[in-house]
Amino acid sequence: QISLRNIQAIIELQKRDIMVVVATGRNYPEAVSPLEQAGLILPNICINGAEVRSKHGRVLSSIYIEKNTITKIIDILEEHNLYFELFIDDCVYTEDVEKQIGMFIKVGKASHPNPPVDKIRTAVMERVKRGHVKQVTSYASVLKESSHKINKVLGICDNDQKFTQTSEVLRHIDGLAISSSGEGVIEITDQYAQKGVAIENYANRIGVSMEEVLVIGDSYNDISMMERAGISIAMANAPNDVKDVCMFETTYCDEDGFAEAMEKLLL
């Protein structure tokens, strides 16, 4: 959900001809849902930059992982016994919805020490009901479909040592970007499917210099855009490694950190 104060900040920015763009690891249906609830119409950089959409939802660009590379990724994740999901078109494919619920609880802990477990479960089951998440008995049948192109593979690991080892092995595959949106979460995309690359391409498309771009985020998959932007801001709940990359720090996600930063710096 987007808080009222954050909504008001976005509307005020738009009144001043400052464009606001969402940059997220989510696919488009899940990215646009809270925007629609808030009555906001914004461009979306989705799936870590693998897909870019106009403010009206038109696909501007899509980047997929090569099929032979997908096989290598899956072999590594299975060898290390990691749960993982496939981002295909507008759906997330999983072999175990319960493990996806556990993944969202883990991601939730990155921004709040006691995430609302019951609400997370309800939200995930609603995603399944809407068709945004599809549970399959095996990924093998999904991969056989020639029409299925994969934008991102997301893995979950409960063990820090295994997380580091798996990430390092994956980094040895040419042409990939390995990042994370939370503790124990491995996000795997094509090397050009990164938020930083996507936001730079989008800025070039509309004739804006990266020196004129401000970015704000809270996790490792935001670093690629933080390093490129003229101004970079970390949320208070961001890891120290992310904060170290940024020029400024704002308050927590659930304390209207976005609005707080915009009010101080721009409004």
Short mmCIF file of N, CA, C and O in Angstrom, two decimals, residues 84-217:
data_model
loop_
_atom_site.label_atom_id
_atom_site.label_comp_id
_atom_site.label_asym_id
_atom_site.label_seq_id
_atom_site.Cartn_x
_atom_site.Cartn_y
_atom_site.Cartn_z
N PHE A 84 13.03 -21.65 -5.56
CA PHE A 84 13.10 -20.55 -6.51
C PHE A 84 11.81 -20.42 -7.31
O PHE A 84 10.98 -21.34 -7.37
N GLU A 85 11.65 -19.24 -7.92
CA GLU A 85 10.47 -18.92 -8.72
C GLU A 85 10.90 -18.38 -10.08
O GLU A 85 12.00 -17.85 -10.23
N LEU A 86 10.00 -18.51 -11.06
CA LEU A 86 10.26 -18.03 -12.41
C LEU A 86 9.30 -16.89 -12.75
O LEU A 86 8.09 -17.03 -12.56
N PHE A 87 9.84 -15.78 -13.23
CA PHE A 87 9.02 -14.65 -13.68
C PHE A 87 8.83 -14.77 -15.19
O PHE A 87 9.79 -14.58 -15.95
N ILE A 88 7.61 -15.08 -15.61
CA ILE A 88 7.30 -15.30 -17.03
C ILE A 88 6.10 -14.45 -17.40
O ILE A 88 5.03 -14.56 -16.78
N ASP A 89 6.25 -13.60 -18.41
CA ASP A 89 5.16 -12.71 -18.83
C ASP A 89 4.68 -11.92 -17.61
O ASP A 89 5.47 -11.29 -16.93
N ASP A 90 3.38 -11.98 -17.33
CA ASP A 90 2.83 -11.23 -16.19
C ASP A 90 2.58 -12.12 -14.98
O ASP A 90 1.83 -11.76 -14.07
N CYS A 91 3.22 -13.30 -14.95
CA CYS A 91 2.98 -14.25 -13.85
C CYS A 91 4.28 -14.66 -13.17
O CYS A 91 5.36 -14.61 -13.76
N VAL A 92 4.12 -15.08 -11.92
CA VAL A 92 5.21 -15.69 -11.19
C VAL A 92 4.86 -17.16 -11.00
O VAL A 92 3.78 -17.49 -10.49
N TYR A 93 5.73 -18.05 -11.45
CA TYR A 93 5.49 -19.48 -11.34
C TYR A 93 6.24 -20.03 -10.12
O TYR A 93 7.42 -19.74 -9.92
N THR A 94 5.53 -20.82 -9.33
CA THR A 94 6.12 -21.43 -8.14
C THR A 94 5.71 -22.90 -8.06
O THR A 94 4.64 -23.28 -8.54
N GLU A 95 6.57 -23.69 -7.44
CA GLU A 95 6.22 -25.09 -7.18
C GLU A 95 5.64 -25.25 -5.78
O GLU A 95 5.17 -26.33 -5.44
N ASP A 96 5.66 -24.17 -4.98
CA ASP A 96 5.20 -24.27 -3.60
C ASP A 96 4.78 -22.89 -3.09
O ASP A 96 5.63 -22.07 -2.74
N VAL A 97 3.47 -22.64 -3.04
CA VAL A 97 2.96 -21.35 -2.60
C VAL A 97 3.35 -21.07 -1.15
O VAL A 97 3.63 -19.92 -0.78
N GLU A 98 3.38 -22.11 -0.31
CA GLU A 98 3.75 -21.92 1.10
C GLU A 98 5.17 -21.35 1.22
O GLU A 98 5.43 -20.51 2.08
N LYS A 99 6.06 -21.80 0.36
CA LYS A 99 7.43 -21.28 0.41
C LYS A 99 7.46 -19.84 -0.09
O LYS A 99 8.29 -19.05 0.36
N GLN A 100 6.56 -19.49 -1.00
CA GLN A 100 6.50 -18.09 -1.43
C GLN A 100 6.03 -17.21 -0.27
O GLN A 100 6.54 -16.10 -0.09
N ILE A 101 5.08 -17.68 0.50
CA ILE A 101 4.62 -16.94 1.67
C ILE A 101 5.79 -16.72 2.63
O ILE A 101 6.00 -15.62 3.15
N GLY A 102 6.58 -17.77 2.85
CA GLY A 102 7.76 -17.66 3.70
C GLY A 102 8.76 -16.65 3.16
O GLY A 102 9.39 -15.91 3.92
N MET A 103 8.87 -16.59 1.83
CA MET A 103 9.78 -15.64 1.19
C MET A 103 9.34 -14.21 1.45
O MET A 103 10.15 -13.35 1.79
N PHE A 104 8.04 -13.94 1.34
CA PHE A 104 7.56 -12.58 1.57
C PHE A 104 7.70 -12.17 3.03
O PHE A 104 7.94 -11.00 3.33
N ILE A 105 7.55 -13.12 3.93
CA ILE A 105 7.77 -12.83 5.35
C ILE A 105 9.23 -12.44 5.56
O ILE A 105 9.55 -11.48 6.27
N LYS A 106 10.15 -13.17 4.90
CA LYS A 106 11.58 -12.87 5.00
C LYS A 106 11.88 -11.49 4.44
O LYS A 106 12.61 -10.69 5.05
N VAL A 107 11.29 -11.16 3.28
CA VAL A 107 11.50 -9.84 2.69
C VAL A 107 10.91 -8.76 3.59
O VAL A 107 11.49 -7.68 3.77
N GLY A 108 9.75 -9.05 4.19
CA GLY A 108 9.11 -8.10 5.08
C GLY A 108 9.97 -7.73 6.28
O GLY A 108 9.94 -6.60 6.75
N LYS A 109 10.76 -8.70 6.74
CA LYS A 109 11.63 -8.45 7.89
C LYS A 109 12.72 -7.43 7.57
O LYS A 109 13.32 -6.86 8.48
N ALA A 110 12.98 -7.23 6.29
CA ALA A 110 14.00 -6.25 5.90
C ALA A 110 13.56 -4.83 6.22
O ALA A 110 14.39 -3.94 6.41
N SER A 111 12.23 -4.61 6.27
CA SER A 111 11.74 -3.25 6.55
C SER A 111 11.01 -3.15 7.88
O SER A 111 10.72 -2.05 8.33
N HIS A 112 10.73 -4.29 8.51
CA HIS A 112 10.01 -4.25 9.79
C HIS A 112 10.37 -5.49 10.60
O HIS A 112 10.32 -6.61 10.07
N PRO A 113 10.73 -5.34 11.87
CA PRO A 113 11.15 -6.49 12.67
C PRO A 113 10.05 -7.53 12.88
O PRO A 113 10.33 -8.71 13.06
N ASN A 114 8.79 -7.09 12.86
CA ASN A 114 7.67 -8.01 13.05
C ASN A 114 6.65 -7.85 11.92
O ASN A 114 5.61 -7.21 12.10
N PRO A 115 6.94 -8.41 10.74
CA PRO A 115 6.02 -8.26 9.61
C PRO A 115 4.68 -8.94 9.90
O PRO A 115 4.63 -9.94 10.62
N PRO A 116 3.58 -8.40 9.36
CA PRO A 116 2.25 -8.95 9.62
C PRO A 116 2.02 -10.26 8.86
O PRO A 116 1.58 -10.27 7.71
N VAL A 117 2.33 -11.37 9.49
CA VAL A 117 2.33 -12.67 8.84
C VAL A 117 0.96 -13.02 8.25
O VAL A 117 0.86 -13.48 7.11
N ASP A 118 -0.10 -12.80 9.02
CA ASP A 118 -1.44 -13.14 8.53
C ASP A 118 -1.81 -12.32 7.29
O ASP A 118 -2.41 -12.84 6.34
N LYS A 119 -1.46 -11.04 7.31
CA LYS A 119 -1.75 -10.19 6.15
C LYS A 119 -0.95 -10.62 4.93
O LYS A 119 -1.44 -10.58 3.81
N ILE A 120 0.29 -11.04 5.17
CA ILE A 120 1.13 -11.51 4.06
C ILE A 120 0.54 -12.76 3.44
O ILE A 120 0.45 -12.88 2.21
N ARG A 121 0.10 -13.69 4.29
CA ARG A 121 -0.53 -14.91 3.76
C ARG A 121 -1.77 -14.59 2.94
O ARG A 121 -1.95 -15.11 1.84
N THR A 122 -2.61 -13.71 3.46
CA THR A 122 -3.83 -13.32 2.74
C THR A 122 -3.49 -12.66 1.41
O THR A 122 -4.13 -12.95 0.38
N ALA A 123 -2.47 -11.82 1.42
CA ALA A 123 -2.09 -11.11 0.19
C ALA A 123 -1.57 -12.07 -0.87
O ALA A 123 -1.89 -11.95 -2.05
N VAL A 124 -0.75 -13.05 -0.45
CA VAL A 124 -0.22 -14.03 -1.41
C VAL A 124 -1.33 -14.87 -2.00
O VAL A 124 -1.38 -15.11 -3.22
N MET A 125 -2.26 -15.32 -1.17
CA MET A 125 -3.37 -16.14 -1.67
C MET A 125 -4.27 -15.33 -2.61
O MET A 125 -4.86 -15.88 -3.55
N GLU A 126 -4.35 -14.03 -2.38
CA GLU A 126 -5.11 -13.17 -3.29
C GLU A 126 -4.39 -13.08 -4.64
O GLU A 126 -5.04 -13.04 -5.68
N ARG A 127 -3.08 -13.06 -4.62
CA ARG A 127 -2.29 -13.06 -5.86
C ARG A 127 -2.55 -14.33 -6.66
O ARG A 127 -2.65 -14.31 -7.88
N VAL A 128 -2.64 -15.44 -5.95
CA VAL A 128 -2.94 -16.73 -6.61
C VAL A 128 -4.33 -16.68 -7.23
O VAL A 128 -4.53 -17.08 -8.38
N LYS A 129 -5.28 -16.16 -6.47
CA LYS A 129 -6.67 -16.06 -6.94
C LYS A 129 -6.78 -15.19 -8.18
O LYS A 129 -7.54 -15.50 -9.11
N ARG A 130 -6.01 -14.10 -8.23
CA ARG A 130 -6.05 -13.19 -9.38
C ARG A 130 -5.27 -13.71 -10.58
O ARG A 130 -5.32 -13.13 -11.66
N GLY A 131 -4.53 -14.79 -10.39
CA GLY A 131 -3.75 -15.36 -11.49
C GLY A 131 -2.38 -14.76 -11.65
O GLY A 131 -1.67 -15.05 -12.62
N HIS A 132 -1.96 -13.92 -10.69
CA HIS A 132 -0.62 -13.33 -10.76
C HIS A 132 0.44 -14.34 -10.35
O HIS A 132 1.61 -14.19 -10.72
N VAL A 133 0.04 -15.34 -9.57
CA VAL A 133 0.92 -16.43 -9.17
C VAL A 133 0.31 -17.74 -9.61
O VAL A 133 -0.89 -17.97 -9.42
N LYS A 134 1.12 -18.58 -10.25
CA LYS A 134 0.65 -19.89 -10.69
C LYS A 134 1.51 -20.97 -10.06
O LYS A 134 2.73 -20.96 -10.19
N GLN A 135 0.83 -21.90 -9.36
CA GLN A 135 1.56 -23.02 -8.78
C GLN A 135 1.55 -24.18 -9.77
O GLN A 135 0.50 -24.54 -10.30
N VAL A 136 2.73 -24.73 -10.04
CA VAL A 136 2.85 -25.85 -10.96
C VAL A 136 3.51 -27.01 -10.24
O VAL A 136 4.23 -26.82 -9.25
N THR A 137 3.26 -28.22 -10.74
CA THR A 137 3.85 -29.40 -10.09
C THR A 137 5.34 -29.52 -10.41
O THR A 137 6.12 -30.04 -9.62
N SER A 138 5.72 -29.00 -11.59
CA SER A 138 7.12 -29.07 -11.99
C SER A 138 7.44 -27.94 -12.97
O SER A 138 6.63 -27.62 -13.84
N TYR A 139 8.63 -27.36 -12.83
CA TYR A 139 9.06 -26.32 -13.77
C TYR A 139 9.40 -26.90 -15.14
O TYR A 139 9.43 -26.18 -16.13
N ALA A 140 9.66 -28.22 -15.18
CA ALA A 140 10.07 -28.85 -16.44
C ALA A 140 9.02 -28.63 -17.52
O ALA A 140 9.34 -28.31 -18.67
N SER A 141 7.75 -28.79 -17.14
CA SER A 141 6.67 -28.62 -18.13
C SER A 141 6.57 -27.17 -18.60
O SER A 141 6.26 -26.89 -19.76
N VAL A 142 6.86 -26.23 -17.69
CA VAL A 142 6.83 -24.81 -18.04
C VAL A 142 7.94 -24.48 -19.02
O VAL A 142 7.74 -23.77 -20.01
N LEU A 143 9.12 -25.02 -18.77
CA LEU A 143 10.28 -24.72 -19.61
C LEU A 143 10.16 -25.31 -21.01
O LEU A 143 10.77 -24.82 -21.96
N LYS A 144 9.35 -26.36 -21.15
CA LYS A 144 9.15 -26.98 -22.47
C LYS A 144 8.33 -26.09 -23.40
O LYS A 144 8.40 -26.23 -24.62
N GLU A 145 7.55 -25.19 -22.80
CA GLU A 145 6.73 -24.29 -23.62
C GLU A 145 7.63 -23.25 -24.30
O GLU A 145 8.23 -22.41 -23.64
N SER A 146 7.74 -23.35 -25.61
CA SER A 146 8.65 -22.46 -26.34
C SER A 146 8.24 -20.99 -26.23
O SER A 146 9.07 -20.09 -26.37
N SER A 147 6.95 -20.75 -25.95
CA SER A 147 6.46 -19.37 -25.86
C SER A 147 6.86 -18.71 -24.54
O SER A 147 6.78 -17.49 -24.40
N HIS A 148 7.25 -19.51 -23.57
CA HIS A 148 7.59 -18.97 -22.26
C HIS A 148 9.01 -18.41 -22.24
O HIS A 148 9.98 -19.14 -22.36
N LYS A 149 9.10 -17.08 -22.09
CA LYS A 149 10.39 -16.42 -21.96
C LYS A 149 10.51 -15.91 -20.53
O LYS A 149 9.59 -15.29 -20.00
N ILE A 150 11.64 -16.15 -19.91
CA ILE A 150 11.82 -15.86 -18.49
C ILE A 150 12.60 -14.57 -18.30
O ILE A 150 13.71 -14.41 -18.80
N ASN A 151 12.00 -13.63 -17.56
CA ASN A 151 12.63 -12.35 -17.26
C ASN A 151 13.56 -12.42 -16.06
O ASN A 151 14.59 -11.76 -16.01
N LYS A 152 13.15 -13.24 -15.08
CA LYS A 152 13.90 -13.27 -13.82
C LYS A 152 13.70 -14.60 -13.11
O LYS A 152 12.64 -15.21 -13.21
N VAL A 153 14.74 -15.03 -12.43
CA VAL A 153 14.66 -16.17 -11.51
C VAL A 153 14.95 -15.64 -10.12
O VAL A 153 15.93 -14.91 -9.92
N LEU A 154 14.08 -15.98 -9.17
CA LEU A 154 14.25 -15.50 -7.80
C LEU A 154 14.43 -16.70 -6.88
O LEU A 154 13.58 -17.60 -6.85
N GLY A 155 15.54 -16.74 -6.16
CA GLY A 155 15.81 -17.84 -5.23
C GLY A 155 15.80 -17.39 -3.79
O GLY A 155 16.05 -16.22 -3.49
N ILE A 156 15.50 -18.32 -2.89
CA ILE A 156 15.44 -18.02 -1.45
C ILE A 156 16.36 -18.97 -0.70
O ILE A 156 16.38 -20.18 -0.96
N CYS A 157 17.14 -18.42 0.23
CA CYS A 157 18.07 -19.23 1.00
C CYS A 157 18.03 -18.82 2.46
O CYS A 157 18.10 -17.63 2.78
N ASP A 158 17.94 -19.79 3.37
CA ASP A 158 17.87 -19.51 4.80
C ASP A 158 19.23 -19.46 5.47
O ASP A 158 19.37 -19.02 6.61
N ASN A 159 20.25 -19.93 4.76
CA ASN A 159 21.58 -20.04 5.35
C ASN A 159 22.52 -19.02 4.70
O ASN A 159 22.68 -18.99 3.48
N ASP A 160 23.13 -18.16 5.52
CA ASP A 160 23.98 -17.08 5.01
C ASP A 160 25.15 -17.61 4.20
O ASP A 160 25.50 -17.07 3.14
N GLN A 161 25.77 -18.67 4.69
CA GLN A 161 26.93 -19.23 4.00
C GLN A 161 26.52 -19.80 2.64
O GLN A 161 27.18 -19.57 1.63
N LYS A 162 25.41 -20.53 2.63
CA LYS A 162 24.92 -21.09 1.37
C LYS A 162 24.51 -19.99 0.41
O LYS A 162 24.73 -20.08 -0.81
N PHE A 163 23.92 -18.92 0.95
CA PHE A 163 23.52 -17.78 0.11
C PHE A 163 24.74 -17.19 -0.59
O PHE A 163 24.72 -16.94 -1.80
N THR A 164 25.81 -16.97 0.16
CA THR A 164 27.03 -16.40 -0.41
C THR A 164 27.64 -17.33 -1.44
O THR A 164 28.05 -16.90 -2.53
N GLN A 165 27.70 -18.62 -1.12
CA GLN A 165 28.30 -19.60 -2.03
C GLN A 165 27.52 -19.68 -3.34
O GLN A 165 28.10 -19.67 -4.43
N THR A 166 26.18 -19.75 -3.22
CA THR A 166 25.33 -19.85 -4.41
C THR A 166 25.44 -18.60 -5.27
O THR A 166 25.55 -18.68 -6.50
N SER A 167 25.44 -17.45 -4.63
CA SER A 167 25.57 -16.19 -5.37
C SER A 167 26.88 -16.12 -6.13
O SER A 167 26.91 -15.69 -7.30
N GLU A 168 27.96 -16.58 -5.50
CA GLU A 168 29.27 -16.55 -6.15
C GLU A 168 29.32 -17.48 -7.35
O GLU A 168 29.89 -17.14 -8.40
N VAL A 169 28.72 -18.66 -7.23
CA VAL A 169 28.69 -19.60 -8.36
C VAL A 169 27.89 -19.01 -9.51
O VAL A 169 28.31 -19.08 -10.68
N LEU A 170 26.77 -18.39 -9.20
CA LEU A 170 25.93 -17.79 -10.24
C LEU A 170 26.65 -16.64 -10.95
O LEU A 170 26.47 -16.43 -12.15
N ARG A 171 27.48 -15.92 -10.23
CA ARG A 171 28.21 -14.78 -10.82
C ARG A 171 29.22 -15.23 -11.86
O ARG A 171 29.70 -14.42 -12.66
N HIS A 172 29.57 -16.50 -11.85
CA HIS A 172 30.51 -17.02 -12.85
C HIS A 172 29.83 -17.33 -14.18
O HIS A 172 30.52 -17.67 -15.15
N ILE A 173 28.50 -17.22 -14.23
CA ILE A 173 27.80 -17.40 -15.50
C ILE A 173 27.81 -16.07 -16.25
O ILE A 173 27.37 -15.04 -15.72
N ASP A 174 28.33 -16.09 -17.45
CA ASP A 174 28.43 -14.86 -18.24
C ASP A 174 27.05 -14.29 -18.56
O ASP A 174 26.09 -15.03 -18.80
N GLY A 175 26.97 -12.96 -18.55
CA GLY A 175 25.77 -12.29 -19.03
C GLY A 175 24.65 -12.15 -18.03
O GLY A 175 23.52 -11.83 -18.40
N LEU A 176 24.95 -12.37 -16.73
CA LEU A 176 23.90 -12.26 -15.72
C LEU A 176 24.17 -11.12 -14.74
O LEU A 176 25.31 -10.71 -14.54
N ALA A 177 23.09 -10.62 -14.14
CA ALA A 177 23.17 -9.69 -13.02
C ALA A 177 22.60 -10.40 -11.80
O ALA A 177 21.48 -10.94 -11.86
N ILE A 178 23.35 -10.43 -10.70
CA ILE A 178 22.90 -11.07 -9.47
C ILE A 178 22.72 -9.99 -8.42
O ILE A 178 23.65 -9.26 -8.09
N SER A 179 21.51 -9.88 -7.88
CA SER A 179 21.25 -8.86 -6.87
C SER A 179 20.32 -9.44 -5.81
O SER A 179 20.05 -10.65 -5.79
N SER A 180 19.81 -8.56 -4.92
CA SER A 180 18.97 -9.03 -3.83
C SER A 180 18.02 -7.92 -3.39
O SER A 180 18.37 -6.74 -3.41
N SER A 181 16.81 -8.32 -3.00
CA SER A 181 15.84 -7.36 -2.48
C SER A 181 15.55 -7.58 -1.00
O SER A 181 14.68 -6.95 -0.42
N GLY A 182 16.28 -8.49 -0.38
CA GLY A 182 16.07 -8.77 1.03
C GLY A 182 16.99 -9.88 1.50
O GLY A 182 17.65 -10.54 0.69
N GLU A 183 17.04 -10.09 2.79
CA GLU A 183 17.92 -11.11 3.36
C GLU A 183 17.59 -12.48 2.79
O GLU A 183 16.45 -12.94 2.84
N GLY A 184 18.59 -13.13 2.24
CA GLY A 184 18.41 -14.48 1.71
C GLY A 184 17.72 -14.56 0.37
O GLY A 184 17.40 -15.66 -0.10
N VAL A 185 17.48 -13.43 -0.28
CA VAL A 185 16.78 -13.41 -1.57
C VAL A 185 17.80 -13.16 -2.69
O VAL A 185 18.49 -12.15 -2.69
N ILE A 186 17.89 -14.09 -3.63
CA ILE A 186 18.78 -13.96 -4.78
C ILE A 186 17.93 -13.65 -6.01
O ILE A 186 17.03 -14.41 -6.35
N GLU A 187 18.21 -12.53 -6.68
CA GLU A 187 17.48 -12.14 -7.88
C GLU A 187 18.42 -12.24 -9.07
O GLU A 187 19.49 -11.62 -9.08
N ILE A 188 18.00 -13.00 -10.08
CA ILE A 188 18.85 -13.30 -11.22
C ILE A 188 18.18 -12.80 -12.49
O ILE A 188 17.06 -13.21 -12.82
N THR A 189 18.85 -11.90 -13.20
CA THR A 189 18.34 -11.37 -14.46
C THR A 189 19.47 -11.29 -15.47
O THR A 189 20.63 -11.52 -15.14
N ASP A 190 19.12 -10.95 -16.71
CA ASP A 190 20.14 -10.65 -17.70
C ASP A 190 20.95 -9.44 -17.23
O ASP A 190 20.46 -8.59 -16.48
N GLN A 191 22.20 -9.36 -17.69
CA GLN A 191 23.08 -8.28 -17.23
C GLN A 191 22.56 -6.88 -17.55
O GLN A 191 22.89 -5.91 -16.88
N TYR A 192 21.71 -6.79 -18.59
CA TYR A 192 21.16 -5.48 -18.95
C TYR A 192 19.81 -5.23 -18.27
O TYR A 192 19.25 -4.15 -18.41
N ALA A 193 19.31 -6.22 -17.56
CA ALA A 193 18.04 -6.07 -16.84
C ALA A 193 18.34 -5.66 -15.40
O ALA A 193 18.23 -6.46 -14.47
N GLN A 194 18.78 -4.42 -15.23
CA GLN A 194 19.05 -3.85 -13.93
C GLN A 194 18.35 -2.51 -13.83
O GLN A 194 18.19 -1.80 -14.83
N LYS A 195 17.96 -2.15 -12.62
CA LYS A 195 17.25 -0.88 -12.44
C LYS A 195 18.06 0.30 -12.96
O LYS A 195 17.52 1.21 -13.59
N GLY A 196 19.36 0.29 -12.69
CA GLY A 196 20.20 1.41 -13.12
C GLY A 196 20.26 1.55 -14.62
O GLY A 196 20.18 2.66 -15.16
N VAL A 197 20.42 0.43 -15.31
CA VAL A 197 20.46 0.45 -16.78
C VAL A 197 19.13 0.93 -17.33
O VAL A 197 19.07 1.77 -18.24
N ALA A 198 18.04 0.41 -16.75
CA ALA A 198 16.70 0.76 -17.23
C ALA A 198 16.38 2.23 -17.01
O ALA A 198 15.82 2.90 -17.90
N ILE A 199 16.74 2.76 -15.84
CA ILE A 199 16.41 4.16 -15.57
C ILE A 199 17.27 5.08 -16.43
O ILE A 199 16.80 6.14 -16.88
N GLU A 200 18.50 4.68 -16.73
CA GLU A 200 19.35 5.49 -17.61
C GLU A 200 18.79 5.48 -19.04
O GLU A 200 18.75 6.53 -19.69
N ASN A 201 18.35 4.32 -19.50
CA ASN A 201 17.75 4.23 -20.83
C ASN A 201 16.47 5.06 -20.91
O ASN A 201 16.20 5.72 -21.92
N TYR A 202 15.68 5.02 -19.83
CA TYR A 202 14.42 5.77 -19.81
C TYR A 202 14.71 7.27 -19.81
O TYR A 202 14.04 8.05 -20.50
N ALA A 203 15.70 7.67 -19.04
CA ALA A 203 16.08 9.09 -19.00
C ALA A 203 16.54 9.56 -20.38
O ALA A 203 16.16 10.65 -20.84
N ASN A 204 17.33 8.73 -21.05
CA ASN A 204 17.78 9.07 -22.41
C ASN A 204 16.59 9.20 -23.36
O ASN A 204 16.56 10.08 -24.23
N ARG A 205 15.61 8.33 -23.17
CA ARG A 205 14.42 8.34 -24.05
C ARG A 205 13.67 9.66 -23.96
O ARG A 205 13.15 10.16 -24.96
N ILE A 206 13.62 10.23 -22.75
CA ILE A 206 12.85 11.47 -22.58
C ILE A 206 13.75 12.71 -22.53
O ILE A 206 13.29 13.81 -22.23
N GLY A 207 15.04 12.51 -22.82
CA GLY A 207 15.95 13.65 -22.90
C GLY A 207 16.35 14.24 -21.58
O GLY A 207 16.54 15.46 -21.45
N VAL A 208 16.52 13.40 -20.57
CA VAL A 208 16.92 13.86 -19.24
C VAL A 208 18.30 13.32 -18.90
O VAL A 208 18.57 12.13 -19.07
N SER A 209 19.17 14.18 -18.41
CA SER A 209 20.49 13.75 -17.97
C SER A 209 20.39 13.01 -16.64
O SER A 209 19.55 13.35 -15.80
N MET A 210 21.26 12.03 -16.44
CA MET A 210 21.26 11.31 -15.17
C MET A 210 21.62 12.22 -14.00
O MET A 210 21.29 11.94 -12.86
N GLU A 211 22.27 13.34 -14.28
CA GLU A 211 22.56 14.32 -13.23
C GLU A 211 21.27 14.94 -12.69
O GLU A 211 21.24 15.46 -11.58
N GLU A 212 20.22 14.89 -13.48
CA GLU A 212 18.93 15.45 -13.07
C GLU A 212 18.01 14.41 -12.43
O GLU A 212 16.87 14.71 -12.09
N VAL A 213 18.52 13.19 -12.28
CA VAL A 213 17.71 12.09 -11.75
C VAL A 213 18.00 11.89 -10.26
O VAL A 213 19.16 11.86 -9.84
N LEU A 214 16.94 11.76 -9.47
CA LEU A 214 17.03 11.40 -8.06
C LEU A 214 16.45 10.00 -7.89
O LEU A 214 15.37 9.72 -8.41
N VAL A 215 17.16 9.14 -7.18
CA VAL A 215 16.64 7.79 -6.92
C VAL A 215 16.59 7.54 -5.42
O VAL A 215 17.39 8.11 -4.66
N ILE A 216 15.66 6.70 -5.02
CA ILE A 216 15.49 6.37 -3.60
C ILE A 216 15.18 4.88 -3.49
O ILE A 216 14.40 4.35 -4.28
N GLY A 217 15.82 4.20 -2.55
CA GLY A 217 15.60 2.76 -2.43
C GLY A 217 16.11 2.22 -1.11
O GLY A 217 16.64 2.96 -0.28
#
